[in-house]
Amino acid sequence: MPTGDARIRLHAASTAIPAVTLKGFILLSSCIACGVSGATSMKLSNGFKNFWPSVMIFVSYALAFVLFTKALLLWPLSIAYAVWSGLGTAATAVIGVAFFKESLKPVHLLGLALIIVGVSHVWFP
């Protein structure tokens, strides 16, 4: 458990999740943002036909893995991976709808809502 940073209690009664520092939240949030950037860059690369989005795929995912590895020093793997994959999935879906004019059926929206609810129960038991 790191020392020095102001600790943020995720849930006062929880023993499953240790106190996570602000640094832990920043690392995991940045990791999620990089993963979403990588997925978005895949779409923009047009099958690796566009150079800069293709480069950004590798840069984004490399940075995401570095940040995730650092975040695991502060988060339990079971919690960090669930939050990373769940919120990354939901954010990528929102970007698909907002920027690429993709459509989601009600069943897709329900699935995304369940992912978000599931992540919230993992993150804040």
PDB file of C-alpha atoms in Angstrom:
ATOM      1  CA  MET A   1       0.000   0.000   0.000  1.00  0.00           C
ATOM      2  CA  PRO A   2       1.551   3.320  -1.022  1.00  0.00           C
ATOM      3  CA  THR A   3       2.042   6.046   1.517  1.00  0.00           C
ATOM      4  CA  GLY A   4       2.207   9.812   1.314  1.00  0.00           C
ATOM      5  CA  ASP A   5      -0.745  10.595  -0.958  1.00  0.00           C
ATOM      6  CA  ALA A   6      -4.106  11.583   0.430  1.00  0.00           C
ATOM      7  CA  ARG A   7      -6.189   8.427   0.440  1.00  0.00           C
ATOM      8  CA  ILE A   8      -9.635   8.155  -0.966  1.00  0.00           C
ATOM      9  CA  ARG A   9     -11.861   5.501   0.543  1.00  0.00           C
ATOM     10  CA  LEU A  10     -13.970   3.863  -2.114  1.00  0.00           C
ATOM     11  CA  HIS A  11     -16.409   2.472   0.404  1.00  0.00           C
ATOM     12  CA  ALA A  12     -16.015   2.890   4.144  1.00  0.00           C
ATOM     13  CA  ALA A  13     -17.244  -0.586   5.065  1.00  0.00           C
ATOM     14  CA  SER A  14     -15.432  -2.420   2.278  1.00  0.00           C
ATOM     15  CA  THR A  15     -12.511  -4.664   3.056  1.00  0.00           C
ATOM     16  CA  ALA A  16     -12.295  -5.988  -0.514  1.00  0.00           C
ATOM     17  CA  ILE A  17     -10.940  -2.726  -1.908  1.00  0.00           C
ATOM     18  CA  PRO A  18      -8.038  -1.071  -0.146  1.00  0.00           C
ATOM     19  CA  ALA A  19      -7.727   2.684   0.047  1.00  0.00           C
ATOM     20  CA  VAL A  20      -6.690   3.928  -3.376  1.00  0.00           C
ATOM     21  CA  THR A  21      -4.762   7.124  -3.811  1.00  0.00           C
ATOM     22  CA  LEU A  22      -5.679   9.910  -6.177  1.00  0.00           C
ATOM     23  CA  LYS A  23      -2.704   8.732  -8.215  1.00  0.00           C
ATOM     24  CA  GLY A  24      -4.417   5.347  -8.570  1.00  0.00           C
ATOM     25  CA  PHE A  25      -7.573   6.954  -9.929  1.00  0.00           C
ATOM     26  CA  ILE A  26      -5.580   9.108 -12.342  1.00  0.00           C
ATOM     27  CA  LEU A  27      -3.568   6.130 -13.604  1.00  0.00           C
ATOM     28  CA  LEU A  28      -6.631   3.970 -14.180  1.00  0.00           C
ATOM     29  CA  SER A  29      -8.617   6.806 -15.773  1.00  0.00           C
ATOM     30  CA  SER A  30      -5.702   7.621 -18.081  1.00  0.00           C
ATOM     31  CA  CYS A  31      -5.378   3.959 -18.972  1.00  0.00           C
ATOM     32  CA  ILE A  32      -9.070   3.843 -19.915  1.00  0.00           C
ATOM     33  CA  ALA A  33      -8.700   7.002 -22.023  1.00  0.00           C
ATOM     34  CA  CYS A  34      -5.719   5.521 -23.872  1.00  0.00           C
ATOM     35  CA  GLY A  35      -7.606   2.291 -24.557  1.00  0.00           C
ATOM     36  CA  VAL A  36     -10.555   4.230 -25.941  1.00  0.00           C
ATOM     37  CA  SER A  37      -8.149   6.310 -28.035  1.00  0.00           C
ATOM     38  CA  GLY A  38      -6.638   3.114 -29.429  1.00  0.00           C
ATOM     39  CA  ALA A  39     -10.029   1.670 -30.353  1.00  0.00           C
ATOM     40  CA  THR A  40     -11.119   4.948 -31.935  1.00  0.00           C
ATOM     41  CA  SER A  41      -7.849   5.115 -33.873  1.00  0.00           C
ATOM     42  CA  MET A  42      -8.589   1.639 -35.256  1.00  0.00           C
ATOM     43  CA  LYS A  43     -11.781   2.971 -36.789  1.00  0.00           C
ATOM     44  CA  LEU A  44     -10.044   6.109 -38.090  1.00  0.00           C
ATOM     45  CA  SER A  45      -7.168   4.093 -39.589  1.00  0.00           C
ATOM     46  CA  ASN A  46      -9.521   2.579 -42.187  1.00  0.00           C
ATOM     47  CA  GLY A  47      -7.799  -0.789 -42.054  1.00  0.00           C
ATOM     48  CA  PHE A  48      -4.317   0.733 -41.637  1.00  0.00           C
ATOM     49  CA  LYS A  49      -4.770   2.852 -44.773  1.00  0.00           C
ATOM     50  CA  ASN A  50      -4.473   6.157 -42.869  1.00  0.00           C
ATOM     51  CA  PHE A  51      -0.985   6.597 -41.465  1.00  0.00           C
ATOM     52  CA  TRP A  52      -1.406   8.738 -38.334  1.00  0.00           C
ATOM     53  CA  PRO A  53      -4.439   6.953 -36.919  1.00  0.00           C
ATOM     54  CA  SER A  54      -2.557   3.686 -37.543  1.00  0.00           C
ATOM     55  CA  VAL A  55       0.404   4.986 -35.557  1.00  0.00           C
ATOM     56  CA  MET A  56      -1.934   6.147 -32.796  1.00  0.00           C
ATOM     57  CA  ILE A  57      -3.306   2.615 -32.391  1.00  0.00           C
ATOM     58  CA  PHE A  58       0.085   1.380 -31.261  1.00  0.00           C
ATOM     59  CA  VAL A  59       0.994   4.478 -29.258  1.00  0.00           C
ATOM     60  CA  SER A  60      -2.349   4.494 -27.444  1.00  0.00           C
ATOM     61  CA  TYR A  61      -2.328   0.806 -26.557  1.00  0.00           C
ATOM     62  CA  ALA A  62       1.341   0.830 -25.537  1.00  0.00           C
ATOM     63  CA  LEU A  63       0.650   3.741 -23.211  1.00  0.00           C
ATOM     64  CA  ALA A  64      -2.503   2.025 -21.918  1.00  0.00           C
ATOM     65  CA  PHE A  65      -0.513  -1.091 -21.002  1.00  0.00           C
ATOM     66  CA  VAL A  66       2.202   0.943 -19.284  1.00  0.00           C
ATOM     67  CA  LEU A  67      -0.398   2.901 -17.297  1.00  0.00           C
ATOM     68  CA  PHE A  68      -2.342  -0.254 -16.434  1.00  0.00           C
ATOM     69  CA  THR A  69       0.817  -1.936 -15.180  1.00  0.00           C
ATOM     70  CA  LYS A  70       1.498   1.087 -12.966  1.00  0.00           C
ATOM     71  CA  ALA A  71      -2.150   1.196 -11.824  1.00  0.00           C
ATOM     72  CA  LEU A  72      -1.874  -2.432 -10.697  1.00  0.00           C
ATOM     73  CA  LEU A  73       0.622  -1.308  -8.080  1.00  0.00           C
ATOM     74  CA  LEU A  74      -2.275   0.581  -6.468  1.00  0.00           C
ATOM     75  CA  TRP A  75      -5.373  -1.425  -7.447  1.00  0.00           C
ATOM     76  CA  PRO A  76      -6.287  -5.108  -7.094  1.00  0.00           C
ATOM     77  CA  LEU A  77      -6.181  -6.817 -10.502  1.00  0.00           C
ATOM     78  CA  SER A  78      -9.774  -8.060 -10.253  1.00  0.00           C
ATOM     79  CA  ILE A  79     -11.133  -4.554  -9.707  1.00  0.00           C
ATOM     80  CA  ALA A  80      -8.807  -2.683 -12.069  1.00  0.00           C
ATOM     81  CA  TYR A  81      -9.399  -4.975 -15.038  1.00  0.00           C
ATOM     82  CA  ALA A  82     -13.178  -4.968 -14.599  1.00  0.00           C
ATOM     83  CA  VAL A  83     -13.241  -1.170 -14.426  1.00  0.00           C
ATOM     84  CA  TRP A  84     -10.812  -0.777 -17.344  1.00  0.00           C
ATOM     85  CA  SER A  85     -12.626  -3.113 -19.692  1.00  0.00           C
ATOM     86  CA  GLY A  86     -16.157  -2.108 -18.668  1.00  0.00           C
ATOM     87  CA  LEU A  87     -15.764   1.646 -18.796  1.00  0.00           C
ATOM     88  CA  GLY A  88     -13.594   1.403 -21.895  1.00  0.00           C
ATOM     89  CA  THR A  89     -16.305  -0.605 -23.640  1.00  0.00           C
ATOM     90  CA  ALA A  90     -19.028   1.850 -22.656  1.00  0.00           C
ATOM     91  CA  ALA A  91     -16.978   4.914 -23.630  1.00  0.00           C
ATOM     92  CA  THR A  92     -16.063   3.382 -26.987  1.00  0.00           C
ATOM     93  CA  ALA A  93     -19.736   2.696 -27.705  1.00  0.00           C
ATOM     94  CA  VAL A  94     -20.630   6.305 -26.897  1.00  0.00           C
ATOM     95  CA  ILE A  95     -17.898   7.550 -29.252  1.00  0.00           C
ATOM     96  CA  GLY A  96     -19.156   5.222 -31.976  1.00  0.00           C
ATOM     97  CA  VAL A  97     -22.631   6.719 -31.717  1.00  0.00           C
ATOM     98  CA  ALA A  98     -21.539  10.339 -31.270  1.00  0.00           C
ATOM     99  CA  PHE A  99     -18.780  10.587 -33.871  1.00  0.00           C
ATOM    100  CA  PHE A 100     -19.280   7.720 -36.316  1.00  0.00           C
ATOM    101  CA  LYS A 101     -23.093   7.856 -36.475  1.00  0.00           C
ATOM    102  CA  GLU A 102     -23.395   4.234 -35.376  1.00  0.00           C
ATOM    103  CA  SER A 103     -26.778   3.185 -34.081  1.00  0.00           C
ATOM    104  CA  LEU A 104     -27.581   1.175 -30.990  1.00  0.00           C
ATOM    105  CA  LYS A 105     -30.763  -0.813 -30.566  1.00  0.00           C
ATOM    106  CA  PRO A 106     -32.520  -0.786 -27.196  1.00  0.00           C
ATOM    107  CA  VAL A 107     -31.017  -4.172 -26.379  1.00  0.00           C
ATOM    108  CA  HIS A 108     -27.528  -2.701 -26.951  1.00  0.00           C
ATOM    109  CA  LEU A 109     -28.313   0.220 -24.651  1.00  0.00           C
ATOM    110  CA  LEU A 110     -29.538  -2.230 -22.019  1.00  0.00           C
ATOM    111  CA  GLY A 111     -26.299  -4.190 -22.336  1.00  0.00           C
ATOM    112  CA  LEU A 112     -24.201  -1.046 -21.926  1.00  0.00           C
ATOM    113  CA  ALA A 113     -26.286   0.006 -18.927  1.00  0.00           C
ATOM    114  CA  LEU A 114     -25.709  -3.416 -17.351  1.00  0.00           C
ATOM    115  CA  ILE A 115     -21.963  -3.065 -17.939  1.00  0.00           C
ATOM    116  CA  ILE A 116     -21.947   0.315 -16.202  1.00  0.00           C
ATOM    117  CA  VAL A 117     -24.056  -1.000 -13.309  1.00  0.00           C
ATOM    118  CA  GLY A 118     -21.766  -4.015 -13.050  1.00  0.00           C
ATOM    119  CA  VAL A 119     -18.656  -1.846 -12.967  1.00  0.00           C
ATOM    120  CA  SER A 120     -20.201   0.358 -10.304  1.00  0.00           C
ATOM    121  CA  HIS A 121     -20.854  -2.714  -8.146  1.00  0.00           C
ATOM    122  CA  VAL A 122     -17.279  -3.894  -8.588  1.00  0.00           C
ATOM    123  CA  TRP A 123     -15.813  -0.443  -7.996  1.00  0.00           C
ATOM    124  CA  PHE A 124     -18.153   0.575  -5.169  1.00  0.00           C
ATOM    125  CA  PRO A 125     -19.406  -2.669  -3.549  1.00  0.00           C
TER     126      PRO A 125
END
